[in-house]
Short mmCIF file of C-alpha atoms in Angstrom, two decimals:
data_model
loop_
_atom_site.label_atom_id
_atom_site.label_comp_id
_atom_site.label_asym_id
_atom_site.label_seq_id
_atom_site.Cartn_x
_atom_site.Cartn_y
_atom_site.Cartn_z
CA MET Q 19 22.74 -4.02 -10.82
CA LEU Q 20 23.54 -7.59 -10.01
CA GLU Q 21 22.24 -11.17 -8.99
CA GLN Q 22 24.67 -12.77 -7.21
CA SER Q 23 24.35 -16.10 -5.44
CA ASN Q 24 25.66 -14.98 -2.40
CA MET Q 25 22.41 -14.66 -0.04
CA ASN Q 26 23.78 -12.64 2.25
CA PHE Q 27 23.62 -9.51 3.02
CA ASP Q 28 24.26 -6.27 5.08
CA VAL Q 29 21.47 -4.95 3.71
CA CYS Q 30 17.97 -5.91 2.41
CA VAL Q 31 15.15 -3.84 1.28
CA ILE Q 32 11.56 -4.50 0.92
CA GLY Q 33 9.68 -2.91 -2.09
CA ALA Q 34 11.60 -0.93 -5.13
CA GLY Q 35 9.52 2.60 -4.67
CA PRO Q 36 10.70 6.77 -3.99
CA ALA Q 37 11.68 4.50 0.07
CA GLY Q 38 13.18 1.20 -1.52
CA MET Q 39 15.09 2.88 -4.44
CA ALA Q 40 16.34 5.58 -2.57
CA ALA Q 41 17.54 4.09 0.79
CA ALA Q 42 19.53 1.34 -1.68
CA VAL Q 43 20.86 3.38 -2.94
CA GLN Q 44 22.57 5.42 -0.67
CA CYS Q 45 23.74 2.33 1.44
CA SER Q 46 25.43 0.54 -2.52
CA MET Q 47 27.62 3.77 -1.90
CA THR Q 48 28.83 3.42 1.26
CA GLY Q 49 30.19 0.64 -0.16
CA ALA Q 50 27.20 -1.87 1.27
CA ASN Q 51 26.16 -5.35 0.05
CA VAL Q 52 22.60 -4.39 -0.46
CA MET Q 53 19.30 -6.27 -2.14
CA VAL Q 54 16.46 -5.70 -2.81
CA ILE Q 55 13.18 -7.56 -3.67
CA ASP Q 56 9.87 -5.99 -5.33
CA GLU Q 57 7.32 -7.74 -7.25
CA GLN Q 58 6.63 -4.82 -9.93
CA ALA Q 59 8.54 -6.49 -12.85
CA ARG Q 60 10.05 -2.58 -12.88
CA PRO Q 61 11.48 -0.70 -10.16
CA GLY Q 62 9.31 2.57 -9.58
CA GLY Q 63 5.83 1.80 -7.10
CA GLN Q 64 2.06 2.68 -7.56
CA ILE Q 65 3.74 6.76 -8.28
CA TYR Q 66 6.03 6.02 -10.35
CA ARG Q 67 4.96 2.51 -12.17
CA ALA Q 68 6.21 2.41 -15.79
CA ILE Q 69 9.05 4.62 -15.93
CA GLN Q 70 11.88 4.32 -17.15
CA GLU Q 71 14.85 6.49 -17.91
CA SER Q 72 13.82 7.76 -19.98
CA GLY Q 73 10.91 8.78 -18.54
CA HIS Q 74 6.81 8.03 -19.86
CA PRO Q 75 5.07 7.63 -23.70
CA HIS Q 76 2.52 9.98 -22.34
CA GLY Q 77 4.35 11.69 -19.31
CA HIS Q 78 2.71 14.35 -20.66
CA ILE Q 79 -0.52 13.04 -19.31
CA PHE Q 80 1.26 12.61 -15.89
CA GLY Q 81 2.94 15.72 -14.93
CA PRO Q 82 6.09 16.68 -13.51
CA ASP Q 83 6.02 14.58 -9.83
CA TYR Q 84 5.48 11.46 -12.26
CA LEU Q 85 9.05 12.08 -14.36
CA ARG Q 86 10.70 13.15 -12.07
CA GLY Q 87 10.89 9.15 -10.41
CA ALA Q 88 12.57 8.69 -13.88
CA GLU Q 89 16.25 10.18 -12.51
CA LEU Q 90 16.31 7.63 -9.53
CA VAL Q 91 15.20 5.08 -11.75
CA LYS Q 92 18.69 5.57 -13.26
CA THR Q 93 20.21 6.06 -10.71
CA PHE Q 94 18.97 2.97 -9.08
CA ASN Q 95 19.45 0.80 -11.87
CA GLN Q 96 23.09 1.97 -12.66
CA ALA Q 97 23.84 0.86 -8.68
CA ASN Q 98 25.98 -2.12 -8.16
CA ILE Q 99 22.40 -3.40 -6.02
CA SER Q 100 20.84 -6.68 -6.25
CA TYR Q 101 17.90 -6.72 -7.37
CA PHE Q 102 14.86 -9.27 -7.07
CA SER Q 103 12.32 -7.95 -9.15
CA GLY Q 104 9.12 -10.05 -10.66
CA ALA Q 105 9.36 -11.81 -6.80
CA THR Q 106 6.00 -11.90 -4.11
CA LEU Q 107 8.61 -11.65 -0.69
CA TRP Q 108 6.04 -13.87 1.34
CA ARG Q 109 7.75 -14.11 5.33
CA ILE Q 110 10.79 -12.50 7.24
CA ASP Q 111 11.72 -14.18 10.46
CA SER Q 112 13.54 -13.24 14.09
CA ASP Q 113 16.70 -13.56 12.46
CA ASN Q 114 16.00 -11.20 9.84
CA ALA Q 115 15.93 -14.66 7.04
CA VAL Q 116 13.69 -13.47 4.58
CA TYR Q 117 12.37 -15.64 3.14
CA TRP Q 118 10.93 -15.54 -0.68
CA SER Q 119 9.85 -16.90 -4.84
CA ARG Q 120 10.18 -15.83 -8.77
CA ASP Q 121 10.38 -18.63 -10.86
CA GLY Q 122 7.67 -21.11 -9.51
CA LYS Q 123 10.55 -21.57 -6.99
CA ALA Q 124 11.52 -19.88 -3.20
CA GLN Q 125 14.43 -18.57 -2.06
CA LYS Q 126 16.22 -18.16 1.09
CA ALA Q 127 18.73 -14.98 2.63
CA THR Q 128 20.19 -12.99 4.78
CA ALA Q 129 20.26 -9.63 6.00
CA LYS Q 130 22.20 -7.62 9.03
CA LYS Q 131 19.75 -5.14 8.49
CA ILE Q 132 15.71 -4.77 6.71
CA ILE Q 133 14.44 -1.74 5.18
CA ILE Q 134 10.53 -2.47 4.96
CA ALA Q 135 9.39 -0.14 1.86
CA THR Q 136 5.81 -1.98 1.00
CA GLY Q 137 4.45 1.97 0.73
CA ALA Q 138 0.30 2.16 1.21
CA ILE Q 139 -2.84 0.60 -0.03
CA GLU Q 140 -5.90 1.97 -1.14
CA ARG Q 141 -8.66 2.24 1.83
CA PRO Q 142 -11.65 -0.42 1.07
CA PHE Q 143 -14.80 1.82 0.05
CA PRO Q 144 -17.53 -0.51 0.67
CA PHE Q 145 -20.62 0.58 -0.97
CA SER Q 146 -23.94 -1.30 -2.29
CA GLY Q 147 -22.54 -3.11 -5.50
CA TRP Q 148 -19.43 -2.96 -5.00
CA THR Q 149 -18.62 -5.98 -5.10
CA LEU Q 150 -20.28 -5.67 -9.23
CA PRO Q 151 -18.36 -5.87 -12.62
CA GLY Q 152 -17.57 -1.82 -14.31
CA VAL Q 153 -16.74 -1.17 -10.67
CA MET Q 154 -12.89 -0.31 -9.61
CA THR Q 155 -10.68 1.48 -7.51
CA ALA Q 156 -9.06 4.47 -9.19
CA GLY Q 157 -5.43 3.25 -8.16
CA ALA Q 158 -6.23 0.15 -10.64
CA CYS Q 159 -7.18 2.63 -13.52
CA GLN Q 160 -3.99 4.19 -13.05
CA ILE Q 161 -2.19 1.60 -13.89
CA MET Q 162 -3.50 0.82 -16.56
CA MET Q 163 -2.60 4.32 -17.31
CA LYS Q 164 0.38 4.25 -16.76
CA THR Q 165 0.56 0.26 -17.91
CA SER Q 166 -1.32 0.17 -21.06
CA GLY Q 167 -2.59 3.20 -22.06
CA ILE Q 168 -6.30 1.84 -21.37
CA VAL Q 169 -8.84 4.73 -19.55
CA PRO Q 170 -12.47 3.86 -19.07
CA LYS Q 171 -14.59 6.25 -21.17
CA ASP Q 172 -17.32 8.21 -19.34
CA ALA Q 173 -16.48 6.89 -15.84
CA ILE Q 174 -17.53 8.52 -12.59
CA LEU Q 175 -15.58 8.87 -10.26
CA VAL Q 176 -16.51 8.47 -6.35
CA GLY Q 177 -15.69 9.51 -3.36
CA THR Q 178 -12.51 12.29 -2.72
CA GLY Q 179 -9.27 12.84 -2.49
CA PRO Q 180 -6.25 14.45 -4.50
CA LEU Q 181 -5.46 11.80 -6.00
CA LEU Q 182 -9.80 11.18 -7.16
CA TYR Q 183 -9.16 14.98 -8.64
CA LEU Q 184 -6.10 14.39 -9.86
CA LEU Q 185 -7.57 11.14 -12.09
CA ALA Q 186 -10.19 12.69 -13.31
CA VAL Q 187 -7.96 16.30 -14.89
CA GLN Q 188 -4.79 12.93 -16.56
CA MET Q 189 -8.21 10.88 -17.97
CA SER Q 190 -9.30 14.32 -19.73
CA ASP Q 191 -5.64 15.02 -20.72
CA ALA Q 192 -5.85 11.56 -22.39
CA GLY Q 193 -9.15 12.13 -23.72
CA ALA Q 194 -11.99 10.84 -21.80
CA THR Q 195 -12.83 13.25 -19.35
CA PRO Q 196 -15.04 12.04 -16.90
CA LYS Q 197 -19.14 12.04 -16.78
CA ALA Q 198 -19.46 13.14 -13.37
CA ILE Q 199 -17.02 13.69 -9.83
CA VAL Q 200 -19.15 11.67 -6.34
CA ASP Q 201 -17.72 14.01 -4.17
CA THR Q 202 -17.81 12.75 -0.18
CA GLN Q 203 -16.73 15.27 1.17
CA GLN Q 204 -18.81 17.42 3.55
CA SER Q 205 -18.44 20.79 4.45
CA ALA Q 206 -17.02 19.54 8.88
CA SER Q 207 -14.08 18.49 6.78
CA TYR Q 208 -13.24 22.07 6.72
CA PHE Q 209 -13.53 22.93 10.17
CA LYS Q 210 -11.64 20.41 10.81
CA ALA Q 211 -8.85 20.99 8.80
CA ALA Q 212 -9.22 24.87 9.90
CA GLY Q 213 -6.54 24.42 12.97
CA TYR Q 214 -4.13 23.06 10.48
CA TRP Q 215 -4.21 26.21 8.39
CA LEU Q 216 -0.20 27.41 10.28
CA ASN Q 217 1.14 24.11 10.04
CA ALA Q 218 -0.69 23.78 6.88
CA TRP Q 219 1.21 26.94 5.59
CA GLN Q 220 4.96 25.38 5.30
CA GLY Q 221 2.98 22.76 2.62
CA ARG Q 222 1.30 25.86 0.79
CA ASN Q 223 3.06 24.59 -2.60
CA TYR Q 224 0.15 21.08 -1.84
CA ILE Q 225 -2.65 23.42 -1.62
CA ALA Q 226 -1.72 25.02 -4.38
CA LYS Q 227 -1.59 22.07 -6.67
CA GLY Q 228 -5.00 20.99 -5.06
CA LEU Q 229 -6.39 24.62 -6.11
CA THR Q 230 -5.25 24.42 -10.11
CA LEU Q 231 -6.80 20.65 -10.25
CA LEU Q 232 -10.20 22.04 -8.83
CA SER Q 233 -9.58 25.08 -11.16
CA LYS Q 234 -9.08 22.95 -14.05
CA ILE Q 235 -12.39 21.01 -13.40
CA HIS Q 236 -14.05 23.79 -13.45
CA LYS Q 237 -13.01 24.89 -16.48
CA LEU Q 238 -13.07 21.02 -18.37
CA GLY Q 239 -17.07 21.67 -17.17
CA ILE Q 240 -17.11 18.09 -15.30
CA LYS Q 241 -20.31 17.92 -13.65
CA ARG Q 242 -18.94 17.66 -9.13
CA TYR Q 243 -21.49 17.01 -6.56
CA THR Q 244 -20.48 17.48 -3.23
CA SER Q 245 -21.34 16.70 0.14
CA SER Q 246 -22.41 13.12 -1.73
CA THR Q 247 -23.77 10.22 1.11
CA HIS Q 248 -26.28 6.76 0.77
CA ILE Q 249 -24.24 5.83 -2.88
CA GLU Q 250 -24.87 3.10 -4.53
CA ALA Q 251 -24.18 1.20 -7.93
CA LEU Q 252 -27.16 -0.15 -9.79
CA GLY Q 253 -26.85 -3.28 -11.43
CA SER Q 254 -27.48 -6.70 -11.26
CA GLN Q 255 -25.18 -8.88 -13.09
CA ARG Q 256 -23.30 -5.65 -13.80
CA LEU Q 257 -23.18 -2.18 -13.73
CA GLU Q 258 -25.86 -0.08 -15.07
CA GLY Q 259 -25.10 2.94 -12.83
CA LEU Q 260 -24.76 5.34 -9.34
CA THR Q 261 -27.31 6.74 -7.19
CA PHE Q 262 -26.49 8.85 -4.35
CA GLN Q 263 -27.22 11.64 -2.14
CA SER Q 264 -26.31 15.13 -2.40
CA SER Q 265 -27.19 19.15 -1.62
CA GLY Q 266 -31.02 17.21 -0.13
CA ARG Q 267 -31.71 15.13 -2.94
CA THR Q 268 -31.03 11.86 -4.91
CA VAL Q 269 -28.97 11.59 -7.90
CA GLU Q 270 -29.04 9.09 -10.62
CA LEU Q 271 -26.74 8.91 -12.82
CA LYS Q 272 -25.64 5.67 -16.17
CA GLY Q 273 -23.10 4.11 -16.32
CA GLU Q 274 -20.79 1.17 -17.31
CA THR Q 275 -17.50 2.18 -15.56
CA ILE Q 276 -16.99 3.16 -11.94
CA LEU Q 277 -13.99 4.95 -10.01
CA ALA Q 278 -14.02 4.61 -6.34
CA HIS Q 279 -11.13 6.24 -3.75
CA ILE Q 280 -11.31 7.37 -0.11
CA GLY Q 281 -7.17 7.73 0.36
CA VAL Q 282 -3.88 5.44 1.07
CA ILE Q 283 -3.69 3.49 4.60
CA PRO Q 284 -0.28 2.19 5.52
CA ASN Q 285 0.38 -1.34 4.09
CA VAL Q 286 0.63 -3.47 6.88
CA GLN Q 287 0.15 -6.61 6.66
CA LEU Q 288 4.48 -7.71 6.14
CA THR Q 289 4.90 -5.82 9.40
CA ARG Q 290 2.28 -7.36 11.38
CA ALA Q 291 3.60 -11.15 10.26
CA MET Q 292 6.19 -9.65 11.34
CA GLY Q 293 4.71 -9.08 14.97
CA LEU Q 294 6.38 -5.51 15.16
CA GLU Q 295 4.52 -3.02 17.32
CA HIS Q 296 1.42 -0.70 16.55
CA VAL Q 297 0.23 2.14 16.89
CA TRP Q 298 -3.66 4.00 15.76
CA ASP Q 299 -2.90 6.74 14.47
CA SER Q 300 -6.71 8.91 14.38
CA LEU Q 301 -6.01 11.33 11.85
CA GLN Q 302 -4.96 9.39 9.71
CA VAL Q 303 -7.39 6.96 10.68
CA CYS Q 304 -4.70 3.58 10.19
CA TRP Q 305 -3.25 1.46 12.14
CA LYS Q 306 1.20 2.24 11.51
CA PRO Q 307 4.11 0.40 13.04
CA LYS Q 308 5.55 3.17 15.18
CA LEU Q 309 8.59 3.91 15.18
CA ASP Q 310 11.05 5.74 16.82
CA SER Q 311 12.76 8.98 15.34
CA ASN Q 312 14.53 7.36 12.13
CA ASN Q 313 11.88 5.29 11.37
CA MET Q 314 13.51 1.93 12.78
CA SER Q 315 11.10 0.06 14.48
CA SER Q 316 9.88 -1.75 18.08
CA ARG Q 317 12.77 -4.69 16.10
CA TYR Q 318 16.40 -3.51 16.43
CA GLY Q 319 17.15 -3.23 12.63
CA VAL Q 320 14.64 -3.47 10.47
CA PHE Q 321 13.55 0.08 9.84
CA VAL Q 322 10.19 1.51 7.76
CA ALA Q 323 10.40 4.20 5.13
CA GLY Q 324 7.55 5.05 3.15
CA ASP Q 325 4.06 5.68 3.26
CA SER Q 326 3.90 1.88 4.19
CA GLY Q 327 4.76 4.27 7.87
CA GLY Q 328 2.44 6.18 8.02
CA ILE Q 329 1.78 8.44 4.40
CA GLY Q 330 2.79 11.22 3.24
CA GLY Q 331 3.62 10.55 -0.24
CA ALA Q 332 6.19 10.37 -3.21
CA LEU Q 333 8.24 12.84 -1.62
CA VAL Q 334 8.61 11.97 2.00
CA ALA Q 335 9.18 8.24 0.91
CA GLU Q 336 12.08 9.09 -0.95
CA LEU Q 337 13.88 11.24 1.77
CA GLN Q 338 12.73 8.08 4.86
CA GLY Q 339 14.72 5.77 2.35
CA GLU Q 340 18.01 8.34 1.85
CA LEU Q 341 17.40 8.53 6.70
CA VAL Q 342 16.89 4.79 6.68
CA ALA Q 343 19.22 3.82 4.99
CA GLN Q 344 22.23 6.34 6.82
CA LYS Q 345 20.66 4.53 10.05
CA ALA Q 346 21.01 1.23 8.79
CA LEU Q 347 25.11 1.38 8.10
CA GLN Q 348 25.64 3.17 11.21
CA ASP Q 349 26.85 -0.03 12.84
CA LEU Q 350 27.50 -2.01 10.60
CA GLU Q 351 31.28 -2.46 9.93
CA LEU Q 352 32.31 -3.16 5.95
CA ASN Q 353 35.90 -4.37 4.96
CA GLY Q 354 36.34 -4.30 8.74
CA ASN Q 355 35.55 -0.13 8.81
CA PRO Q 356 33.18 1.39 10.49
CA ILE Q 357 31.12 3.03 8.85
CA THR Q 358 31.19 7.48 9.29
CA LYS Q 359 28.31 8.62 11.09
CA ASN Q 360 26.25 11.43 8.97
CA ASN Q 361 24.42 14.44 10.27
CA ASP Q 362 20.68 13.77 9.98
CA ASN Q 363 19.32 16.11 11.03
CA PRO Q 364 19.33 18.43 7.69
CA ILE Q 365 16.85 15.38 5.98
CA LYS Q 366 14.80 15.04 9.49
CA ALA Q 367 13.55 18.82 9.26
CA LYS Q 368 13.25 17.92 5.51
CA ILE Q 369 10.76 15.97 5.92
CA ASN Q 370 9.26 17.59 8.40
CA LYS Q 371 8.94 20.29 6.61
CA GLU Q 372 7.45 17.74 3.91
CA LEU Q 373 4.83 16.61 6.84
CA SER Q 374 3.82 19.72 8.19
CA VAL Q 375 0.67 19.72 5.07
CA ARG Q 376 -0.28 16.46 6.45
CA PRO Q 377 -2.86 16.89 9.60
CA PHE Q 378 -4.84 19.36 7.27
CA LEU Q 379 -5.35 17.34 4.31
CA ASP Q 380 -5.72 14.25 6.39
CA ALA Q 381 -8.93 16.34 8.26
CA LEU Q 382 -9.83 17.76 4.93
CA TYR Q 383 -9.91 14.54 3.28
CA ALA Q 384 -11.41 12.06 6.33
CA PRO Q 385 -13.29 8.68 4.64
CA PRO Q 386 -17.08 9.16 4.77
CA LYS Q 387 -18.67 7.44 6.92
CA GLN Q 388 -20.58 5.50 4.66
CA ALA Q 389 -17.22 3.97 4.42
CA LEU Q 390 -16.52 3.16 7.96
CA ALA Q 391 -19.91 2.33 8.84
CA PRO Q 392 -21.74 0.79 5.32
CA SER Q 393 -24.91 -0.94 5.49
CA ASP Q 394 -26.08 -4.44 6.32
CA HIS Q 395 -26.64 -5.41 3.37
CA THR Q 396 -23.60 -4.12 1.73
CA ILE Q 397 -20.61 -6.45 1.45
CA VAL Q 398 -17.31 -6.07 3.96
CA CYS Q 399 -15.40 -9.52 3.19
CA ARG Q 400 -14.99 -9.73 -1.07
CA CYS Q 401 -13.71 -13.00 -0.82
CA GLU Q 402 -16.28 -14.89 1.49
CA GLU Q 403 -19.23 -12.79 0.37
CA VAL Q 404 -19.75 -11.50 4.37
CA THR Q 405 -22.05 -8.45 4.26
CA ALA Q 406 -21.95 -6.00 7.35
CA LYS Q 407 -24.85 -7.07 9.10
CA GLN Q 408 -23.34 -10.85 9.70
CA ILE Q 409 -20.48 -8.73 11.16
CA ARG Q 410 -23.33 -6.72 13.05
CA ASP Q 411 -25.21 -9.68 14.12
CA HIS Q 412 -21.77 -11.85 15.37
CA VAL Q 413 -21.51 -8.15 18.33
CA ASP Q 414 -24.00 -8.37 18.88
CA GLN Q 415 -23.76 -11.57 20.54
CA GLY Q 416 -20.43 -10.76 22.13
CA ALA Q 417 -17.75 -11.00 19.41
CA CYS Q 418 -16.15 -7.77 19.83
CA GLY Q 419 -12.58 -8.84 19.16
CA ILE Q 420 -11.70 -8.37 14.91
CA ASN Q 421 -10.11 -12.19 15.43
CA GLN Q 422 -13.51 -13.65 16.88
CA ILE Q 423 -15.08 -11.93 13.61
CA LYS Q 424 -12.93 -14.02 11.51
CA THR Q 425 -13.21 -17.24 13.23
CA PHE Q 426 -16.66 -16.49 13.72
CA THR Q 427 -17.47 -15.69 9.68
CA ARG Q 428 -14.18 -16.28 8.06
CA CYS Q 429 -13.48 -12.43 7.57
CA GLY Q 430 -9.09 -12.00 6.34
CA MET Q 431 -9.37 -16.09 6.24
CA GLY Q 432 -10.52 -15.56 1.36
CA PRO Q 433 -6.98 -14.84 -0.94
CA CYS Q 434 -6.46 -10.91 -0.21
CA GLN Q 435 -5.89 -12.14 3.65
CA GLY Q 436 -7.83 -9.66 4.57
CA ARG Q 437 -6.06 -6.15 3.25
CA HIS Q 438 -9.83 -5.64 1.21
CA CYS Q 439 -11.99 -5.34 4.05
CA GLY Q 440 -9.31 -5.56 7.53
CA SER Q 441 -9.84 -1.59 8.38
CA THR Q 442 -13.54 -1.65 7.58
CA VAL Q 443 -14.83 -4.97 10.03
CA ALA Q 444 -13.06 -3.07 12.69
CA HIS Q 445 -14.68 0.48 11.79
CA ILE Q 446 -18.03 -1.40 12.39
CA ILE Q 447 -17.32 -3.98 15.23
CA SER Q 448 -16.10 -0.47 17.17
CA ASP Q 449 -19.40 1.64 15.96
CA LYS Q 450 -21.49 -1.68 16.61
CA ALA Q 451 -19.46 -1.81 20.33
CA GLY Q 452 -18.86 1.41 21.22
CA ILE Q 453 -15.12 0.86 21.83
CA SER Q 454 -11.90 2.25 20.85
CA MET Q 455 -10.11 0.95 17.52
CA GLU Q 456 -7.39 0.32 19.39
CA LYS Q 457 -9.57 -1.98 21.84
CA VAL Q 458 -10.99 -3.69 18.37
CA GLY Q 459 -7.00 -4.80 17.23
CA TYR Q 460 -6.63 -5.96 13.60
CA TYR Q 461 -6.58 -9.44 12.13
CA GLN Q 462 -3.44 -12.55 13.50
CA LEU Q 463 -1.18 -11.89 10.47
CA ARG Q 464 0.92 -14.92 10.04
CA ASN Q 465 3.08 -16.46 7.20
CA PRO Q 466 2.59 -16.62 4.41
CA ILE Q 467 1.75 -13.40 3.89
CA LYS Q 468 1.21 -14.28 0.24
CA PRO Q 469 -0.21 -17.69 -1.25
CA LEU Q 470 2.42 -20.35 -1.67
CA LYS Q 471 2.98 -22.74 -4.18
CA LEU Q 472 3.78 -26.29 -2.07
CA GLY Q 473 6.78 -26.83 -5.30
CA GLU Q 474 7.99 -23.42 -4.33
CA LEU Q 475 8.05 -24.57 -0.19
CA ALA Q 476 9.33 -27.69 -1.52
CA SER Q 477 11.91 -25.78 -3.47
CA LEU Q 478 14.10 -24.80 -1.12
CA THR Q 479 14.58 -28.01 0.16
CA PRO Q 480 17.07 -30.21 -2.16
CA ALA Q 481 16.66 -34.23 -1.93
CA LYS Q 482 19.99 -34.90 -0.37
CA SER Q 483 18.54 -33.34 2.59
CA SER Q 484 15.25 -34.01 2.22
CA PHE Q 485 13.57 -35.83 6.07
CA ILE Q 486 12.69 -38.33 3.27
CA LYS Q 487 15.91 -39.83 2.11
CA LYS Q 488 16.39 -42.86 4.35
CA TYR Q 489 13.43 -43.94 3.32
CA ASN Q 490 14.32 -44.40 0.08
CA LYS Q 491 15.21 -47.41 -1.71
CA GLY Q 492 17.94 -45.14 -3.40
CA ASN Q 493 16.25 -46.27 -6.29
CA THR Q 494 14.81 -43.40 -7.58
CA LYS Q 495 15.32 -40.42 -9.94
CA TYR Q 496 15.81 -38.06 -6.69
CA GLU Q 497 18.94 -39.89 -6.01
CA GLN Q 498 21.00 -38.91 -7.92
CA ASP Q 499 19.92 -35.05 -8.13
CA THR Q 500 20.16 -32.76 -6.04
CA GLU Q 501 18.58 -30.17 -7.31
CA THR Q 502 15.34 -31.54 -7.30
CA ALA Q 503 13.49 -30.65 -4.36
CA TYR Q 504 10.69 -33.05 -3.07
#
């Protein structure tokens, strides 16, 4: 891979997960000048985190679905791509000017086409005590396992969804069998999911994998509490346990670690800040960018691939990366020659087949009501310590828009910029005011989308171009040091 001083590219890919890697490789194979910006030190994204070309030291624990990423990483590493790892993207302008920071210095590039592959984030699961030390997400646990080989012992897993069951098996294979699984899935979900059974049959291999995981959990003797509600973490200064209701009785479990998970939602921070159109997906219960059949957004030349455009999984992300790469290059000319148009019907057919099971899974593992309408004393905004009651009180006073609530309570103004509270705040407003999520809307996001130091921002303007140059007397070191910024 290359790092170039020329910061004008044909294609800029944001993210080096399965979608981003596949898109970048496909573009580079045509001879396009491609750059990839990614926050992580190595390619792979969350699903293939820490994997190398040779695999992973503990690959047998994470399974074949994880290990297949090694070949994609190898192909990516060998491609002619300008790869900027450890880079924090904080702005993309309407003219496709891309800004990011790396090693304490901001940089700028321009691209003819933009491919956004920022993936998903875990859906927030607020319950009383979820801010206590010892409560973390299932995704965070997987990061520890993949990068450091650290596995918490006697952990209590709470929530629902395939990742929760997969993690339980992986932890057991690593020698740290969880104490219990507190499953929030309700029986009504099975009836709703049954309506999508015919479509799900095309993706029956996913259902088979799920049944295999549940069978392993049973054989391992991991206690699984079903239809769990009224979940609360116990403790004052640190986590001491978990209490909940299951099968009509109250259960209390002692423990020092809780791993919570109720699914993932698209990471829309960048697409929102760019002003792209978004739509509400009532089945996946999330906002996602409005895309056409070729995954192009409402802004011409800006494409979205992978889970950042709607949850589909790693295989779908990889296929969508290949699709958007083809579409992004079709109206470009490389070396004076137009790109040959390829037949995209086969790849679209593969995508549709892989996505056929999603409605079934989305209905089966719907987020619990407690996560969408938490109790009054539950902290919703962790950054500003705003409770659900404070939000409801403002709704009672007539504040029915999420940006009004943001102004009154500072929800979404903290370091996370609404990533961990945005969806919950919107659901509370919708539930309390009895209005649709479309009417509630989402936070108005502004650049920079990640924390930015003044020194990084200033590094974009050398001293010789600084607006204060005319006020200098010519006796400062900056007059001679044109690389230093004011």
